């Protein structure tokens, strides 16, 4: 497996509670990567229960909601990390909208997720959604906290994973 060192890296992420955003802040800095936040066109509710109900309804309907913004010059990136929380056993549905909007052929796609209990099918679902890409092993960072609290305690785990991929 070739090293990903000295490749142009984009970290595309979705974060609602702040955990994934806290993790990618560290990843972006460590890899000197660019970042793109995947944001649903219509904001999710700020109330946890309302948000989870809406997210479940989207998943059940296999909805791919509109998202804001575009990655400028996506063709310049060799490696794309897709960083998401686990929502209803997979990635939030706006992430699949994002993955449909770009051609990942010839790129290395690496899944990353944050979760309360484990990755479920999230890492696999990102790989399945990018079939023309080279894929590397993803990681699931488990945390029982929200708002990015405690994510600094996960940096060693994240660093070990990144070192295996990029060194």
PDB file of C-alpha atoms in Angstrom:
ATOM      1  CA  UNK A   1       0.000   0.000   0.000  1.00  0.00           C
ATOM      2  CA  UNK A   2       1.461   3.334  -1.036  1.00  0.00           C
ATOM      3  CA  UNK A   3       1.888   6.112   1.494  1.00  0.00           C
ATOM      4  CA  UNK A   4      -0.537   8.981   1.263  1.00  0.00           C
ATOM      5  CA  UNK A   5       2.135  11.395   2.452  1.00  0.00           C
ATOM      6  CA  UNK A   6       2.586  14.478   0.224  1.00  0.00           C
ATOM      7  CA  UNK A   7      -0.880  14.088  -1.306  1.00  0.00           C
ATOM      8  CA  UNK A   8      -3.426  16.903  -1.534  1.00  0.00           C
ATOM      9  CA  UNK A   9      -6.034  16.136   1.144  1.00  0.00           C
ATOM     10  CA  UNK A  10      -9.601  17.318   1.671  1.00  0.00           C
ATOM     11  CA  UNK A  11     -11.505  16.608   4.860  1.00  0.00           C
ATOM     12  CA  UNK A  12     -15.235  16.715   4.082  1.00  0.00           C
ATOM     13  CA  UNK A  13     -17.286  16.529   7.245  1.00  0.00           C
ATOM     14  CA  UNK A  14     -20.767  16.708   8.690  1.00  0.00           C
ATOM     15  CA  UNK A  15     -21.238  17.613  12.347  1.00  0.00           C
ATOM     16  CA  UNK A  16     -24.351  18.357  14.342  1.00  0.00           C
ATOM     17  CA  UNK A  17     -23.358  17.954  18.009  1.00  0.00           C
ATOM     18  CA  UNK A  18     -19.791  19.183  17.566  1.00  0.00           C
ATOM     19  CA  UNK A  19     -17.964  15.878  18.092  1.00  0.00           C
ATOM     20  CA  UNK A  20     -17.024  15.294  14.471  1.00  0.00           C
ATOM     21  CA  UNK A  21     -16.076  18.960  14.035  1.00  0.00           C
ATOM     22  CA  UNK A  22     -13.770  18.768  17.068  1.00  0.00           C
ATOM     23  CA  UNK A  23     -12.106  15.638  15.696  1.00  0.00           C
ATOM     24  CA  UNK A  24     -11.597  17.022  12.216  1.00  0.00           C
ATOM     25  CA  UNK A  25     -10.071  20.206  13.592  1.00  0.00           C
ATOM     26  CA  UNK A  26      -7.219  18.048  14.818  1.00  0.00           C
ATOM     27  CA  UNK A  27      -7.066  15.994  11.603  1.00  0.00           C
ATOM     28  CA  UNK A  28      -6.976  19.083   9.364  1.00  0.00           C
ATOM     29  CA  UNK A  29      -4.136  20.576  11.391  1.00  0.00           C
ATOM     30  CA  UNK A  30      -2.116  17.348  11.516  1.00  0.00           C
ATOM     31  CA  UNK A  31      -2.450  16.713   7.761  1.00  0.00           C
ATOM     32  CA  UNK A  32      -2.343  20.356   6.659  1.00  0.00           C
ATOM     33  CA  UNK A  33      -5.553  19.540   4.798  1.00  0.00           C
ATOM     34  CA  UNK A  34      -8.344  21.651   3.377  1.00  0.00           C
ATOM     35  CA  UNK A  35     -11.815  21.235   4.821  1.00  0.00           C
ATOM     36  CA  UNK A  36     -15.376  21.386   3.583  1.00  0.00           C
ATOM     37  CA  UNK A  37     -18.390  21.265   5.869  1.00  0.00           C
ATOM     38  CA  UNK A  38     -21.370  19.340   4.533  1.00  0.00           C
ATOM     39  CA  UNK A  39     -24.443  21.296   5.622  1.00  0.00           C
ATOM     40  CA  UNK A  40     -28.041  20.426   4.830  1.00  0.00           C
ATOM     41  CA  UNK A  41     -29.835  23.271   3.040  1.00  0.00           C
ATOM     42  CA  UNK A  42     -32.585  23.315   5.691  1.00  0.00           C
ATOM     43  CA  UNK A  43     -31.063  23.341   9.167  1.00  0.00           C
ATOM     44  CA  UNK A  44     -31.745  20.404  11.431  1.00  0.00           C
ATOM     45  CA  UNK A  45     -33.581  21.182  14.676  1.00  0.00           C
ATOM     46  CA  UNK A  46     -31.310  22.089  17.579  1.00  0.00           C
ATOM     47  CA  UNK A  47     -33.311  19.874  19.951  1.00  0.00           C
ATOM     48  CA  UNK A  48     -31.730  16.399  20.081  1.00  0.00           C
ATOM     49  CA  UNK A  49     -34.978  14.398  19.959  1.00  0.00           C
ATOM     50  CA  UNK A  50     -36.458  16.504  17.159  1.00  0.00           C
ATOM     51  CA  UNK A  51     -33.240  16.186  15.174  1.00  0.00           C
ATOM     52  CA  UNK A  52     -33.040  12.420  15.579  1.00  0.00           C
ATOM     53  CA  UNK A  53     -36.679  12.015  14.560  1.00  0.00           C
ATOM     54  CA  UNK A  54     -36.106  14.089  11.430  1.00  0.00           C
ATOM     55  CA  UNK A  55     -32.892  12.229  10.616  1.00  0.00           C
ATOM     56  CA  UNK A  56     -34.643   8.861  11.002  1.00  0.00           C
ATOM     57  CA  UNK A  57     -37.467   9.962   8.709  1.00  0.00           C
ATOM     58  CA  UNK A  58     -34.885  10.979   6.060  1.00  0.00           C
ATOM     59  CA  UNK A  59     -33.100   7.649   6.366  1.00  0.00           C
ATOM     60  CA  UNK A  60     -36.329   5.658   6.218  1.00  0.00           C
ATOM     61  CA  UNK A  61     -37.320   7.536   3.045  1.00  0.00           C
ATOM     62  CA  UNK A  62     -33.782   7.231   1.608  1.00  0.00           C
ATOM     63  CA  UNK A  63     -33.974  11.006   1.149  1.00  0.00           C
ATOM     64  CA  UNK A  64     -30.934  12.833  -0.148  1.00  0.00           C
ATOM     65  CA  UNK A  65     -31.592  16.411   0.976  1.00  0.00           C
ATOM     66  CA  UNK A  66     -30.049  19.417  -0.707  1.00  0.00           C
ATOM     67  CA  UNK A  67     -26.820  20.718   0.772  1.00  0.00           C
ATOM     68  CA  UNK A  68     -25.176  24.131   0.840  1.00  0.00           C
ATOM     69  CA  UNK A  69     -22.023  25.036  -1.054  1.00  0.00           C
ATOM     70  CA  UNK A  70     -19.665  23.167  -3.336  1.00  0.00           C
ATOM     71  CA  UNK A  71     -16.058  22.070  -3.158  1.00  0.00           C
ATOM     72  CA  UNK A  72     -14.088  24.307  -5.477  1.00  0.00           C
ATOM     73  CA  UNK A  73     -11.640  22.415  -7.674  1.00  0.00           C
ATOM     74  CA  UNK A  74     -12.462  18.963  -6.316  1.00  0.00           C
ATOM     75  CA  UNK A  75     -10.201  17.523  -9.017  1.00  0.00           C
ATOM     76  CA  UNK A  76      -7.118  18.866  -7.173  1.00  0.00           C
ATOM     77  CA  UNK A  77      -7.566  16.460  -4.255  1.00  0.00           C
ATOM     78  CA  UNK A  78      -5.879  13.063  -4.200  1.00  0.00           C
ATOM     79  CA  UNK A  79      -7.315  11.993  -0.855  1.00  0.00           C
ATOM     80  CA  UNK A  80     -10.744  12.738   0.623  1.00  0.00           C
ATOM     81  CA  UNK A  81     -11.554  11.900   4.219  1.00  0.00           C
ATOM     82  CA  UNK A  82     -15.302  11.651   4.766  1.00  0.00           C
ATOM     83  CA  UNK A  83     -15.908  12.410   8.451  1.00  0.00           C
ATOM     84  CA  UNK A  84     -19.365  11.955   9.934  1.00  0.00           C
ATOM     85  CA  UNK A  85     -21.307  11.051  13.050  1.00  0.00           C
ATOM     86  CA  UNK A  86     -23.263   7.805  13.091  1.00  0.00           C
ATOM     87  CA  UNK A  87     -26.958   8.581  12.687  1.00  0.00           C
ATOM     88  CA  UNK A  88     -29.355   5.658  12.706  1.00  0.00           C
ATOM     89  CA  UNK A  89     -26.551   3.164  11.984  1.00  0.00           C
ATOM     90  CA  UNK A  90     -25.127   5.024   8.977  1.00  0.00           C
ATOM     91  CA  UNK A  91     -23.952   8.447   7.835  1.00  0.00           C
ATOM     92  CA  UNK A  92     -26.407  11.362   7.903  1.00  0.00           C
ATOM     93  CA  UNK A  93     -28.315  11.516   4.619  1.00  0.00           C
ATOM     94  CA  UNK A  94     -26.813  14.873   3.488  1.00  0.00           C
ATOM     95  CA  UNK A  95     -23.463  13.058   3.314  1.00  0.00           C
ATOM     96  CA  UNK A  96     -24.850  10.777   0.605  1.00  0.00           C
ATOM     97  CA  UNK A  97     -26.017  13.871  -1.278  1.00  0.00           C
ATOM     98  CA  UNK A  98     -22.428  15.138  -1.100  1.00  0.00           C
ATOM     99  CA  UNK A  99     -20.997  11.826  -2.289  1.00  0.00           C
ATOM    100  CA  UNK A 100     -23.354  11.813  -5.295  1.00  0.00           C
ATOM    101  CA  UNK A 101     -22.265  15.288  -6.392  1.00  0.00           C
ATOM    102  CA  UNK A 102     -18.621  14.467  -7.127  1.00  0.00           C
ATOM    103  CA  UNK A 103     -16.618  11.991  -9.145  1.00  0.00           C
ATOM    104  CA  UNK A 104     -14.318  10.172  -6.742  1.00  0.00           C
ATOM    105  CA  UNK A 105     -12.709   8.049  -9.479  1.00  0.00           C
ATOM    106  CA  UNK A 106      -8.969   7.803  -8.959  1.00  0.00           C
ATOM    107  CA  UNK A 107      -9.140   9.374  -5.489  1.00  0.00           C
ATOM    108  CA  UNK A 108      -8.429   7.689  -2.198  1.00  0.00           C
ATOM    109  CA  UNK A 109     -11.486   7.860   0.048  1.00  0.00           C
ATOM    110  CA  UNK A 110     -11.101   7.269   3.768  1.00  0.00           C
ATOM    111  CA  UNK A 111     -14.132   7.047   6.056  1.00  0.00           C
ATOM    112  CA  UNK A 112     -14.121   8.357   9.621  1.00  0.00           C
ATOM    113  CA  UNK A 113     -16.963   8.455  12.115  1.00  0.00           C
ATOM    114  CA  UNK A 114     -17.775   9.457  15.641  1.00  0.00           C
ATOM    115  CA  UNK A 115     -20.350   7.458  17.545  1.00  0.00           C
ATOM    116  CA  UNK A 116     -21.879   6.762  20.920  1.00  0.00           C
ATOM    117  CA  UNK A 117     -21.497   2.997  20.593  1.00  0.00           C
ATOM    118  CA  UNK A 118     -19.807   1.996  17.328  1.00  0.00           C
ATOM    119  CA  UNK A 119     -19.688   2.446  13.563  1.00  0.00           C
ATOM    120  CA  UNK A 120     -22.627   0.178  12.640  1.00  0.00           C
ATOM    121  CA  UNK A 121     -22.531   0.216   8.812  1.00  0.00           C
ATOM    122  CA  UNK A 122     -21.297   3.812   8.505  1.00  0.00           C
ATOM    123  CA  UNK A 123     -17.720   3.157   7.369  1.00  0.00           C
ATOM    124  CA  UNK A 124     -18.846   0.471   4.911  1.00  0.00           C
ATOM    125  CA  UNK A 125     -21.677   2.652   3.566  1.00  0.00           C
ATOM    126  CA  UNK A 126     -19.228   5.436   2.665  1.00  0.00           C
ATOM    127  CA  UNK A 127     -17.058   2.939   0.805  1.00  0.00           C
ATOM    128  CA  UNK A 128     -20.070   1.492  -1.030  1.00  0.00           C
ATOM    129  CA  UNK A 129     -21.138   5.032  -2.038  1.00  0.00           C
ATOM    130  CA  UNK A 130     -17.717   5.682  -3.639  1.00  0.00           C
ATOM    131  CA  UNK A 131     -17.132   2.486  -5.658  1.00  0.00           C
ATOM    132  CA  UNK A 132     -14.649   3.942  -8.163  1.00  0.00           C
ATOM    133  CA  UNK A 133     -12.223   5.063  -5.461  1.00  0.00           C
ATOM    134  CA  UNK A 134      -9.273   3.508  -3.762  1.00  0.00           C
ATOM    135  CA  UNK A 135     -10.226   2.983  -0.121  1.00  0.00           C
ATOM    136  CA  UNK A 136      -8.231   2.847   3.077  1.00  0.00           C
ATOM    137  CA  UNK A 137      -9.282   1.592   6.477  1.00  0.00           C
ATOM    138  CA  UNK A 138     -11.483   3.991   8.355  1.00  0.00           C
ATOM    139  CA  UNK A 139     -11.899   4.447  12.063  1.00  0.00           C
ATOM    140  CA  UNK A 140     -14.756   4.981  14.467  1.00  0.00           C
ATOM    141  CA  UNK A 141     -14.043   7.162  17.486  1.00  0.00           C
ATOM    142  CA  UNK A 142     -16.455   6.301  20.283  1.00  0.00           C
ATOM    143  CA  UNK A 143     -17.441   8.985  22.752  1.00  0.00           C
ATOM    144  CA  UNK A 144     -20.289   9.250  25.247  1.00  0.00           C
ATOM    145  CA  UNK A 145     -20.159  13.063  25.247  1.00  0.00           C
ATOM    146  CA  UNK A 146     -21.491  15.782  22.940  1.00  0.00           C
ATOM    147  CA  UNK A 147     -20.380  19.258  21.868  1.00  0.00           C
ATOM    148  CA  UNK A 148     -16.844  18.020  21.219  1.00  0.00           C
ATOM    149  CA  UNK A 149     -16.206  17.449  24.930  1.00  0.00           C
ATOM    150  CA  UNK A 150     -13.562  14.842  25.535  1.00  0.00           C
ATOM    151  CA  UNK A 151     -12.472  14.690  21.908  1.00  0.00           C
ATOM    152  CA  UNK A 152      -9.024  15.931  22.965  1.00  0.00           C
ATOM    153  CA  UNK A 153      -8.651  12.612  24.864  1.00  0.00           C
ATOM    154  CA  UNK A 154      -9.140  10.775  21.538  1.00  0.00           C
ATOM    155  CA  UNK A 155      -6.223  12.469  19.752  1.00  0.00           C
ATOM    156  CA  UNK A 156      -3.804   9.624  20.441  1.00  0.00           C
ATOM    157  CA  UNK A 157      -6.186   7.124  18.846  1.00  0.00           C
ATOM    158  CA  UNK A 158      -6.692   9.428  15.851  1.00  0.00           C
ATOM    159  CA  UNK A 159      -2.951  10.114  15.522  1.00  0.00           C
ATOM    160  CA  UNK A 160      -2.110   6.395  15.513  1.00  0.00           C
ATOM    161  CA  UNK A 161      -4.644   5.820  12.728  1.00  0.00           C
ATOM    162  CA  UNK A 162      -3.407   8.783  10.678  1.00  0.00           C
ATOM    163  CA  UNK A 163       0.229   7.741  11.122  1.00  0.00           C
ATOM    164  CA  UNK A 164      -0.570   4.305   9.667  1.00  0.00           C
ATOM    165  CA  UNK A 165      -2.237   5.950   6.669  1.00  0.00           C
ATOM    166  CA  UNK A 166       0.113   8.828   5.943  1.00  0.00           C
ATOM    167  CA  UNK A 167       3.590   7.723   7.017  1.00  0.00           C
TER     168      UNK A 167
END
